[in-house]
Short mmCIF file of C-alpha atoms and ligand atoms in Angstrom, two decimals:
data_model
loop_
_atom_site.label_atom_id
_atom_site.label_comp_id
_atom_site.label_asym_id
_atom_site.label_seq_id
_atom_site.Cartn_x
_atom_site.Cartn_y
_atom_site.Cartn_z
CA MET A 91 112.09 91.13 86.94
CA SER A 92 113.27 94.22 85.11
CA ILE A 93 112.50 97.83 86.00
CA THR A 94 110.05 97.94 83.09
CA GLY A 95 108.40 94.76 84.31
CA ASN A 96 108.15 96.11 87.85
CA LEU A 97 106.61 99.32 86.60
CA GLU A 98 104.01 97.41 84.61
CA LEU A 99 103.16 95.32 87.65
CA VAL A 100 102.79 98.41 89.85
CA GLY A 101 100.48 99.88 87.19
CA LYS A 102 98.31 96.77 87.29
CA ASN A 103 98.23 96.80 91.05
CA ILE A 104 97.13 100.45 91.03
CA TYR A 105 94.09 99.57 88.94
CA LYS A 106 93.30 96.58 91.09
CA SER A 107 93.49 98.59 94.32
CA LEU A 108 91.30 101.35 92.93
CA GLY A 109 88.74 98.68 92.11
CA ASN A 110 88.75 97.72 95.80
CA ARG A 111 88.06 101.27 96.93
CA ARG A 112 84.87 101.40 98.90
CA THR A 113 84.50 105.14 99.10
CA GLY A 114 85.26 108.10 96.93
CA VAL A 115 85.41 108.47 93.21
CA VAL A 116 87.55 105.97 91.32
CA THR A 117 89.63 107.94 88.88
CA PRO A 118 92.79 106.02 88.01
CA ALA A 119 93.82 108.76 85.60
CA ASN A 120 94.27 111.05 88.58
CA VAL A 121 96.64 108.77 90.47
CA LYS A 122 100.23 109.86 90.17
CA LEU A 123 103.14 107.50 90.75
CA VAL A 124 106.32 108.98 92.18
CA VAL A 125 109.24 106.75 91.23
CA VAL A 126 111.58 107.04 94.20
CA THR A 127 115.17 107.04 92.93
CA LYS A 128 117.17 107.70 96.08
CA ASN A 129 120.31 105.55 96.09
CA GLN A 130 119.72 104.59 92.45
CA ASN A 131 122.28 105.44 89.81
CA ILE A 132 121.65 107.42 86.65
CA GLU A 133 121.48 104.32 84.51
CA MET A 134 118.68 102.83 86.54
CA MET A 135 116.86 106.14 86.61
CA GLN A 136 117.12 106.54 82.88
CA GLU A 137 115.76 103.05 82.42
CA ALA A 138 112.73 103.91 84.56
CA ILE A 139 112.17 107.14 82.62
CA ASP A 140 112.46 105.29 79.32
CA ALA A 141 109.89 102.83 80.64
CA GLY A 142 107.46 105.67 81.26
CA ALA A 143 108.17 107.12 84.70
CA LEU A 144 106.90 110.70 84.73
CA VAL A 145 107.73 111.73 88.28
CA ILE A 146 111.02 111.29 90.13
CA GLY A 147 111.17 111.37 93.92
CA GLU A 148 114.38 112.13 95.79
CA ASN A 149 114.95 112.71 99.46
CA ARG A 150 118.28 114.49 99.57
CA ILE A 151 119.02 117.82 97.92
CA GLN A 152 122.63 117.11 97.00
CA GLU A 153 121.88 113.74 95.47
CA ALA A 154 119.03 115.22 93.44
CA LEU A 155 121.23 118.09 92.29
CA ASN A 156 123.91 115.73 90.96
CA LYS A 157 121.36 113.72 89.04
CA TYR A 158 119.40 116.71 87.78
CA GLU A 159 122.45 117.95 85.88
CA ILE A 160 122.62 114.73 83.90
CA LEU A 161 119.08 113.49 83.47
CA ASP A 162 116.15 114.23 81.26
CA ARG A 163 114.54 117.31 82.71
CA GLN A 164 111.17 116.64 81.19
CA VAL A 165 110.12 114.56 84.19
CA GLU A 166 108.68 116.13 87.32
CA TRP A 167 110.93 116.24 90.37
CA HIS A 168 109.48 115.79 93.86
CA LEU A 169 111.24 116.21 97.17
CA ILE A 170 109.94 113.56 99.54
CA GLY A 171 112.53 113.71 102.34
CA HIS A 172 113.00 116.05 105.25
CA LEU A 173 114.04 119.58 104.32
CA GLN A 174 116.18 121.85 106.49
CA THR A 175 115.32 125.54 106.32
CA ASN A 176 118.86 126.46 105.18
CA LYS A 177 118.38 124.32 102.08
CA ALA A 178 115.02 125.79 101.11
CA ARG A 179 116.44 127.81 98.28
CA ARG A 180 118.07 124.89 96.52
CA ALA A 181 114.92 122.85 97.02
CA VAL A 182 112.77 125.55 95.42
CA ASP A 183 115.21 125.77 92.57
CA LEU A 184 114.96 122.06 91.84
CA PHE A 185 111.61 120.63 92.75
CA ASP A 186 108.14 120.90 91.27
CA LEU A 187 106.51 119.63 94.47
CA ILE A 188 107.86 119.49 98.04
CA HIS A 189 106.02 116.79 100.05
CA SER A 190 107.71 117.39 103.38
CA VAL A 191 106.74 120.80 104.78
CA ASP A 192 106.46 120.28 108.51
CA SER A 193 106.62 123.74 110.07
CA GLU A 194 105.47 127.29 109.54
CA ASN A 195 109.09 128.40 109.60
CA LEU A 196 110.02 126.09 106.73
CA ALA A 197 107.03 127.31 104.71
CA LEU A 198 108.20 130.87 105.32
CA GLU A 199 111.72 130.09 104.10
CA ILE A 200 110.31 128.38 101.02
CA ASP A 201 108.19 131.47 100.37
CA ARG A 202 111.25 133.74 100.61
CA ALA A 203 113.26 131.56 98.27
CA ALA A 204 110.39 131.29 95.78
CA ARG A 205 109.93 135.04 95.78
CA LYS A 206 113.60 135.49 94.88
CA LEU A 207 113.41 132.89 92.16
CA GLY A 208 110.16 134.26 90.76
CA LYS A 209 108.31 131.01 91.36
CA ARG A 210 105.17 129.87 93.13
CA GLN A 211 106.25 126.71 94.91
CA GLN A 212 103.79 123.86 95.27
CA ILE A 213 104.00 122.09 98.62
CA LEU A 214 102.34 119.45 100.75
CA MET A 215 102.19 119.45 104.54
CA GLN A 216 103.73 116.31 106.04
CA LEU A 217 101.58 115.00 108.89
CA ASN A 218 102.81 112.63 111.57
CA VAL A 219 99.55 110.68 111.79
CA SER A 220 101.06 107.60 113.45
CA GLY A 221 102.47 109.73 116.26
CA GLU A 222 105.86 107.99 116.23
CA ASP A 223 108.62 110.08 117.85
CA THR A 224 111.06 109.10 115.13
CA LYS A 225 108.96 110.59 112.32
CA TYR A 226 108.98 114.11 111.02
CA GLY A 227 105.68 115.82 110.42
CA LEU A 228 103.11 118.11 111.93
CA GLN A 229 100.69 116.89 114.54
CA PRO A 230 97.33 116.44 112.81
CA ALA A 231 95.71 118.79 115.37
CA LYS A 232 97.85 121.62 113.95
CA MET A 233 96.93 120.95 110.31
CA LEU A 234 94.29 123.66 109.81
CA GLN A 235 96.22 126.31 111.70
CA VAL A 236 99.37 125.73 109.63
CA ALA A 237 97.35 125.54 106.43
CA ALA A 238 95.88 128.97 107.21
CA PHE A 239 99.37 130.32 107.85
CA ILE A 240 100.65 128.93 104.54
CA SER A 241 97.67 130.33 102.66
CA ASN A 242 98.93 133.81 103.48
CA LEU A 243 102.26 133.19 101.73
CA GLU A 244 102.15 134.62 98.26
CA HIS A 245 104.79 132.41 96.68
CA VAL A 246 103.68 129.09 98.15
CA SER A 247 100.76 127.03 96.97
CA LEU A 248 99.44 124.43 99.37
CA SER A 249 98.17 121.46 97.40
CA GLY A 250 97.63 118.69 99.90
CA ILE A 251 99.10 116.47 102.62
CA MET A 252 101.61 113.62 102.90
CA THR A 253 102.12 110.93 105.50
CA ILE A 254 104.40 107.95 106.08
CA ALA A 255 102.92 104.93 107.84
CA PRO A 256 105.02 102.82 110.19
CA TYR A 257 106.46 99.68 108.66
CA PHE A 258 104.48 96.57 109.59
CA GLU A 259 105.16 93.01 108.50
CA ASN A 260 101.40 92.82 107.90
CA ALA A 261 100.61 95.83 105.70
CA GLU A 262 96.94 95.63 106.68
CA LEU A 263 97.93 97.26 109.97
CA THR A 264 98.64 100.50 108.15
CA ARG A 265 94.98 100.87 107.15
CA PRO A 266 93.83 102.86 110.22
CA ILE A 267 96.65 105.37 109.62
CA PHE A 268 95.64 105.84 105.99
CA LYS A 269 91.94 106.06 106.89
CA GLN A 270 92.70 108.79 109.41
CA THR A 271 94.87 110.65 106.91
CA GLN A 272 92.07 110.55 104.33
CA PHE A 273 89.74 111.96 106.95
CA LEU A 274 92.16 114.82 107.59
CA TYR A 275 92.44 115.41 103.84
CA GLY A 276 88.64 115.70 103.71
CA GLU A 277 88.75 118.19 106.57
CA LEU A 278 91.33 120.27 104.77
CA ILE A 279 89.24 120.37 101.59
CA ALA A 280 86.09 121.20 103.58
CA ALA A 281 87.86 124.07 105.33
CA ASN A 282 87.95 125.74 101.92
CA ILE A 283 90.93 127.93 102.77
CA PRO A 284 91.43 130.72 100.25
CA ASN A 285 94.56 130.72 98.12
CA THR A 286 95.05 126.95 98.42
CA ASN A 287 94.43 124.26 95.84
CA ILE A 288 94.03 120.98 97.65
CA GLU A 289 94.38 118.07 95.22
CA TRP A 290 97.01 115.62 96.46
CA LEU A 291 96.93 112.96 99.16
CA SER A 292 100.44 111.52 99.21
CA MET A 293 100.60 108.18 101.02
CA GLY A 294 101.76 104.64 100.33
CA MET A 295 105.19 103.13 99.58
CA THR A 296 106.31 99.72 98.29
CA SER A 297 105.06 97.79 101.29
CA ASP A 298 101.69 99.49 101.69
CA TYR A 299 100.62 101.40 98.57
CA GLU A 300 97.76 99.10 97.71
CA ILE A 301 96.14 99.79 101.06
CA ALA A 302 96.87 103.51 100.78
CA LEU A 303 95.14 103.55 97.37
CA GLU A 304 92.13 101.73 98.77
CA GLU A 305 91.94 104.42 101.43
CA GLY A 306 92.06 107.31 99.01
CA ALA A 307 95.70 108.09 98.13
CA ASN A 308 96.22 109.71 94.75
CA LEU A 309 99.98 110.24 95.00
CA ILE A 310 102.06 107.15 95.84
CA ARG A 311 105.83 106.92 96.31
CA ILE A 312 107.52 103.68 95.27
CA GLY A 313 111.24 102.91 95.27
CA THR A 314 112.37 99.38 96.04
CA GLY A 315 109.29 97.88 94.43
CA ILE A 316 110.47 99.27 91.12
CA PHE A 317 114.24 98.98 91.41
CA THR A 318 114.71 95.73 93.25
CA GLU A 319 115.13 92.52 91.32
CA ARG A 320 112.44 90.17 92.47
CA ARG A 321 110.22 87.48 91.14
CA TYR A 322 107.05 88.80 92.67
CA LEU A 323 106.10 92.21 93.90
CA CYS A 324 104.33 92.09 97.23
C1 PLP B 42 112.35 106.02 100.41
C2 PLP B 42 111.02 106.62 100.51
C3 PLP B 42 109.91 106.10 99.81
C4 PLP B 42 110.00 104.82 98.98
O1 PLP B 42 110.14 103.73 99.82
P1 PLP B 42 110.13 102.25 99.20
O2 PLP B 42 109.82 101.39 100.38
O3 PLP B 42 111.48 101.99 98.65
O4 PLP B 42 109.06 102.18 98.19
C5 PLP B 42 108.70 106.74 99.93
N1 PLP B 42 108.57 107.86 100.67
C6 PLP B 42 109.58 108.38 101.35
C7 PLP B 42 109.36 109.62 102.15
C8 PLP B 42 110.84 107.79 101.30
O5 PLP B 42 111.87 108.33 101.99
#
């Protein structure tokens, strides 16, 4: 199936998954799809954009930079991969939303860079909800404390949280992780921290986005499901 075909299928699956949601308000219009283009060439990316992709997700600064020079800049650019503090400035320069803020120090560096560039940088806090050692992200117990810290930074706007579930052969096993992340998202909203604008719950990738959507995700990140030739998705 083509990139266009894959995108159409993902769109259909989004609607279907929202129909299966048991809690929360069903508002498909508010779900945003990040088309993850890491390791994809410009041609493939352009094809996805021509087919209607509005948001591009990259996880390495240098790769994004090379592509940014060439591609249509009308799309939104999101950084979804780990960010080192010494690259904060280039990240702020490039990206509309940074999903991967996992320390106060990184938030501080982003704030400094954004001040210099005259920007207010939108960010998400990455939470390590599964507790795997190999994953980046803040411990959930630190979420409110770090959110309060970030809210004091003038050039950073906290707009939600992101998590990555472990890969399971049976995607159903990710559900408890997504449920817990939605609970944390609710806590963050309820904390009503000044100077924040909490609106995004970023969770779900090719193998598990349907479950993430059922559990409340409104920002999903899909790469291989869009760019891989296959007869059937999922
Ligand atoms: C690569 C990546 C994705 C997309 O993964 P797929 O399985 O290809 O859909 C999503 N989120 C992050 C953080 C990634 O690094």
